[in-house]
Amino acid sequence: MSYLFATATEEQAMLSRIGVDSIDQLLQQIPKPLQLDKLLDLPPALSEMELEQHLRQLASQSSGATSRMCFQGGGAYDHYIPSVVDEITGRGEYYTAYTPYQAEASQGTLQAFFEYQTMICQLTGMQVSNASLYEGGGSVSEATLMAMRTTGRTGRVVIAGALHPEYTQVLRTYVGHTSTEVIHIPVGSDGTVDLTKLAGAIDENTAAVIVQNPNFLGNIEDLAAIADLTHAKESLMVVSTDPISLGLLARPGELGADIVVAEGQSLGIPLQFGGPYLGILACRNDFIRRMPGRLIGETIDRTGGRCFVLSLQAREQHIRRDKATSNICTNQGLMALRATMFMAQMGPQGFKETAELCLQKAHYAARQIAAIPGYTILFSETPKFKEFVIQAPQSAPTLIEKVAKAGVDIGPALSQFAPIPGMPDTENLLLVAVTEQRTKAQIDHLVNLLK
């Protein structure tokens, strides 16, 4: 059963009921030599994450099974999920809620989505968010189509630097049947987009400039400079971001982003073999009528009470196809709920502390690996958040396989995404990501394995 502590008032009421004045009087019947007269010699208190790691370590000593260490990156990350997220979202009234077909009857579901939208806006610095999309790659494509509808331009879309290759593939699939030209500007020598080449690619037919920050290689882009180049041609800037990074980095909305998208997996969603995940999309208020998916609004019912409504749902099932903003049939309701619980639990300070831990641990790991003969950290002078590219002295897939046999997961190898514009086409490059979950001992263990 759940543990519920007693208040001082309740404690006194119980003591009065049994006829004693205090806990000390109640325990007088215990012989004095058996009473503890000093504080217990207990170790320092642990955070929830540290306690879980400690218990897993103890369990491994009993069972012989060791927990794997995850240093994998490339768009899905091993972040800590507070236990309250599983506890609340596992309740039947949440877990069985799928999608609000009879919207206004589903007040609890609508309120959860409304809170989700609010927190996504606060996190990204945008003015409005929809009630979620399928996943990060789809969000990039939906944002691009949204930019086309908003600008009235369909001639060109420009990808600025190291956008996730799978997102690029999804986008090309979306627009592959149209006359839209997708231009991909390579990264420069510092691992970020070549601004000179980018400026030359944006013209009066460009609907959107798409940039990922931190980018797929882990490097931080100059969003303000990219925004200036984009807006000079009256195009829209679409920023794909890492939600956890916004605990430290300036919000995209403050740096000129018009539409912000993200993969929401890091917001309380387990890795779980690739899905289901969560697509995030937020934008400026001017574009609300061009936004795909659903929008939950707040209003007042006939008794004057606060209630929630499905304010916008401009999909093909509801209006003429040529007026629809998407053919999205639903949103990732349960995943959005998990993200809502996660964000509410973390709060601004929790996001900041998590981001700081990722930053510090990733930079420590990069320094240690760079000191190993034969290993190089690419773009070492470029600011990074939690992920970086290693050039190994041997084939990256082979190295990944060897390290995996020791219970440590790294990668992916960049060769599986080749070619990445501007990057050398080599088998020896791989990504490593370090989240707040990784301890110094685990990082040192990885370094020893690489040695």
GROMACS .gro file of C-alpha atoms in nm, residues 23 52-53 66 102 138 144 165 172-173 191 203 233-234 268 283 316 323 331 364 393 439:
model
   22
   23ILE     CA    1   0.617   0.960   2.152
   52GLU     CA    2   1.744   0.383  -0.875
   53GLN     CA    3   2.096   0.344  -1.013
   66THR     CA    4   2.449  -0.625  -1.556
  102GLN     CA    5  -1.656   1.342  -2.876
  138GLY     CA    6   0.703   1.405  -3.949
  144THR     CA    7   0.763   2.267  -4.413
  165PRO     CA    8   1.932   1.237  -4.225
  172ARG     CA    9   1.195   1.436  -4.951
  173THR     CA   10   0.925   1.167  -4.945
  191GLY     CA   11   3.051   2.132  -3.824
  203ASP     CA   12   1.579   3.320  -5.296
  233LYS     CA   13   1.404   3.692  -4.837
  234GLU     CA   14   1.073   3.680  -4.641
  268GLY     CA   15   0.960   1.119  -2.036
  283CYS     CA   16   0.464   2.851  -3.410
  316GLU     CA   17  -0.962   1.638  -4.447
  323LYS     CA   18  -0.862   2.377  -4.737
  331ASN     CA   19  -0.228   1.303  -3.217
  364TYR     CA   20   3.424   1.548  -1.972
  393PRO     CA   21   4.123   0.432  -3.543
  439THR     CA   22   2.805   0.859  -1.405
   0.00000   0.00000   0.00000
